[in-house]
Amino acid sequence: MCPAAVGVGLAESGLRLRRGRCRSKVSGAPLVEPELAAGDGGLCSKQPSKPRPKPRGRAMGLVLLAAITMLAFATRFHRLHEPAHVCWDETHFGKMGSYYINRTFFFDVHPPLGKMLIGLAGYLSGYDGTFPFQKPGDRYEHHNYIGMRGFCAFLGSWLIPFAYLTVLELSRSQPAALLAAALLTFDTGCLTLSQYILLDPILMFFIMAAMLSMVKYNSYADRPFSAYWWFWLSLTGVSLAGALGVKFVGLFIVLHVGLNTVSDLWQLLGDLNLTMVTLGKHLAARILCLIVFPFILYTTLFAVHFIILNRSGPGDGFFSSAFQSRLLGNNLHNASIPEHLAYGSVITVKNLRMASGYLHSHWHLYPEGVGARQQQVTAYQHKDYNNLWIVKKHNANTDPLDPSFPVEFVKHGDIIRLEHKETSRNLHSHQHEAPMTRKHYQVTGYGVNGTGDSNDFWRIEVMNRKSENRIKVLRSQIRFIHLATGCVLGSSGKTLPKWGWEQLEVTCTPYLKETPNSVWNVEDHINPKLPNISLDVLKPSFTEILLESHMVMIRGNSGLKPKENEVTSKPWHWPINYQGLRFSGVNETDFRVYLLGNPVIWWLNLVSLGLYLFLGSIITVSLQRGIQLTTEMKGLCQVLLHGGGQVLLGWLLHYLPFFLMGRVLYFHHYFPAMLFSSMLTGILWDTVFRFCACYLQSFSLINWMHIFGISFLILGIAYSFYLFHPLSYGMVGPLAQDPQSPMAGLKWLETWEF
């Protein structure tokens, strides 16, 4: 028995299963070889296990893999064209695929790889990018949507053979692998997610590809630096880049592979037969394939993203003015304006808070009872003449544009006034409460023809300055500190009532912490006394737009709120299959699709998680106490602890972090974790049946008990799929409470809405 399997905790012991990793210090031969290939008679057989399956067994394994793959594709592509209208989040991701085809810039909270692949699939299949994807229920009519759905179904189909091969590698048992594959094949939830234009099947494809590649390169630990070892290690890195490039939750599989790698290197460090040079090669190989290579791929896909989306579109307003100057059709593209801000300049000032807008004022006053009855100041998300402000000195009312006055640039720390060009009132604040945000001060327009009082004075600060104190158009990030109260000008992002034209609230906050809400930049700049420069000089570098896009995505993710009448859920709902999601239809005349996991499978997975923790704890304590076990029983324990522990770790990493997230959550977020729980179920029950068989004396009974147990589970979940398959393939007619409904008697929980 490998010493690493003794005296280690369950999660730690689950980090890897190595065939032949633990070796005798004398001969270097494996101490335990837990081979469980089909046809070996089980681990309880008196015959010695063979290190490699026979050619006939290998051929049978390939036939079984081919059959599993064909069944996976058949279930995912069956009735793929139905319904012929937009379902659920196809509204978003189908539309984004169209944006790529039309090269129109947009904003999304996820990295671009998934949408790029959807757009590519649509383009290659003849979709022209003209369907609007306005709302669920819109019919596709003559538009070719099958290519995009087919691409997602294609990747979703590979989840089943990937799970089969992963479990086969971890357990060396074809029955365990077959059970895991059946659980995913016959799960209505995985099937539904795979049949529509969504990011989920793409994300899960890369997660499972990374998991399979990781266990494969682990299996070649006895042949490091061989061609196969390099292939699987490199493929792991590619898959990690793919998972992270689709959604940020791909970080969970990155963490999984990272923990596996740390454990792997720690074990290598304890091998006194390895030289420090060899250890250095192992470390360098992992840094190259699992860090450098994925990072290059990840940044490359963003470069492609920025190259393709080069036209102005609905995503412009989420990004800085400098970013917008790159986009064809944007008013800042190829524009020429003065570079540095001077007194007398007419400017627009844009807030850096995502989708906040420009500093704006108009003739309308705040209504009675809302602070002082002075002119409204808001943030407006569109270009408008009321966004224009004149920069003036705080203590002078002369015209800085008079030719007799020399040009004087505005510098960091200067005290200025901002005079609204259209109304000639100054930007003003005082200790009246803001209209929407308590404990913030009201911001108004005050004065007549630029003459006001000391509450119009603001100190300008440049947040990202280096050695230069001047304010650079587009690039300088500035704050306005109110001189009298010490508060900071900012946009809360809250929408004002109709009296404020439903524009965004501008306040002066006494909280001085630097946030995007209180940081601005100068966008438009007019000053006839200054020479113009091309904005091409001020365009950001690739590194800058890469960092900016990530900051915008992270802020967007954290700020996601549920839409009206939208079904959200909590993480504790997910493993128990508490509530599903309507993909399409609400009444008897609609074609209804409902995202819900096959309850037999999900509740079996839930029971398996509890049973695994119970058995794993008993086995770990038994090994720690030195209880004597047969070689066969030790092999089974190793499979359960190491192979099962590996997928248990994957489940924990893909599930527990959601309890810490503040953003809105949905049921479909659990499905990556569900993949791991299904693989754990396959390993657990195969091992349990083998444990039971080991207590029987008859060799024929051993095989029959194992075969009967696995077959019973597979047939049971296949029958449950037969009962619940209308959830995925669509229902028309009476709802579940009607005896004539195809789902009559199957609404086992009141929270299910089919």
Tab-separated table of N, CA and C in Angstrom, residues 23 61 138 146 150 215 234 277 289 361 433 448 452 516 526 536 542 547 593 606 631 640 643 653 656 684:
chain	number	residue	atom	x	y	z
A	23	ARG	N	6.822	3.476	-5.292
A	23	ARG	CA	7.725	2.419	-5.726
A	23	ARG	C	8.626	1.952	-4.584
A	61	GLY	N	-13.239	-2.260	-25.190
A	61	GLY	CA	-13.322	-0.934	-24.591
A	61	GLY	C	-13.547	0.151	-25.632
A	138	ASP	N	-39.262	34.998	-29.885
A	138	ASP	CA	-39.178	35.485	-31.264
A	138	ASP	C	-38.833	34.320	-32.195
A	146	ILE	N	-29.571	26.721	-36.740
A	146	ILE	CA	-29.185	25.351	-36.398
A	146	ILE	C	-27.674	25.210	-36.249
A	150	GLY	N	-26.219	23.586	-33.144
A	150	GLY	CA	-25.489	22.339	-33.404
A	150	GLY	C	-24.083	22.367	-32.846
A	215	VAL	N	-5.752	13.946	-15.588
A	215	VAL	CA	-5.601	12.576	-15.090
A	215	VAL	C	-4.804	11.729	-16.075
A	234	SER	N	0.383	19.531	-22.153
A	234	SER	CA	0.104	20.704	-22.981
A	234	SER	C	-1.391	20.860	-23.216
A	277	VAL	N	18.424	18.673	-10.788
A	277	VAL	CA	18.262	19.062	-12.191
A	277	VAL	C	16.954	18.504	-12.748
A	289	CYS	N	3.810	24.720	-19.515
A	289	CYS	CA	2.574	24.178	-20.092
A	289	CYS	C	1.316	24.611	-19.359
A	361	SER	N	-26.099	69.130	-17.129
A	361	SER	CA	-27.057	69.995	-16.442
A	361	SER	C	-28.048	70.529	-17.474
A	433	GLU	N	-28.957	67.358	1.599
A	433	GLU	CA	-28.886	65.935	1.263
A	433	GLU	C	-29.170	65.701	-0.215
A	448	VAL	N	-25.369	83.351	-11.560
A	448	VAL	CA	-25.894	84.047	-12.734
A	448	VAL	C	-24.714	84.510	-13.570
A	452	GLY	N	-21.149	83.231	-8.769
A	452	GLY	CA	-21.815	82.465	-7.733
A	452	GLY	C	-21.224	82.764	-6.374
A	516	PRO	N	-14.472	54.081	-8.995
A	516	PRO	CA	-14.835	54.567	-10.339
A	516	PRO	C	-15.973	55.582	-10.314
A	526	ILE	N	-12.481	71.640	-26.523
A	526	ILE	CA	-12.433	72.713	-27.531
A	526	ILE	C	-11.684	73.902	-26.931
A	536	ASP	N	-5.133	59.497	-32.326
A	536	ASP	CA	-4.366	58.268	-32.512
A	536	ASP	C	-3.172	58.225	-31.567
A	542	PHE	N	-2.328	47.746	-26.208
A	542	PHE	CA	-3.067	46.492	-26.017
A	542	PHE	C	-3.121	46.108	-24.541
A	547	LEU	N	-6.346	45.278	-19.691
A	547	LEU	CA	-6.610	45.493	-18.271
A	547	LEU	C	-7.953	46.194	-18.063
A	593	VAL	N	-40.221	24.145	-22.589
A	593	VAL	CA	-38.965	23.482	-22.232
A	593	VAL	C	-38.590	23.964	-20.839
A	606	LEU	N	-26.675	13.063	-4.720
A	606	LEU	CA	-26.660	13.651	-3.378
A	606	LEU	C	-26.423	12.581	-2.321
A	631	THR	N	-4.662	-7.423	0.032
A	631	THR	CA	-4.156	-6.600	-1.065
A	631	THR	C	-5.284	-6.064	-1.918
A	640	LEU	N	-10.976	4.334	-4.078
A	640	LEU	CA	-12.021	5.159	-3.494
A	640	LEU	C	-11.467	6.476	-2.961
A	643	GLY	N	-8.994	8.148	-6.391
A	643	GLY	CA	-9.814	8.451	-7.559
A	643	GLY	C	-11.057	9.228	-7.189
A	653	LEU	N	-14.674	22.500	-5.403
A	653	LEU	CA	-14.137	23.732	-5.987
A	653	LEU	C	-15.131	24.399	-6.935
A	656	LEU	N	-18.661	25.238	-3.779
A	656	LEU	CA	-18.577	26.042	-2.561
A	656	LEU	C	-18.325	27.530	-2.811
A	684	LEU	N	-17.973	5.555	-6.770
A	684	LEU	CA	-18.419	5.080	-5.461
A	684	LEU	C	-19.179	3.760	-5.566
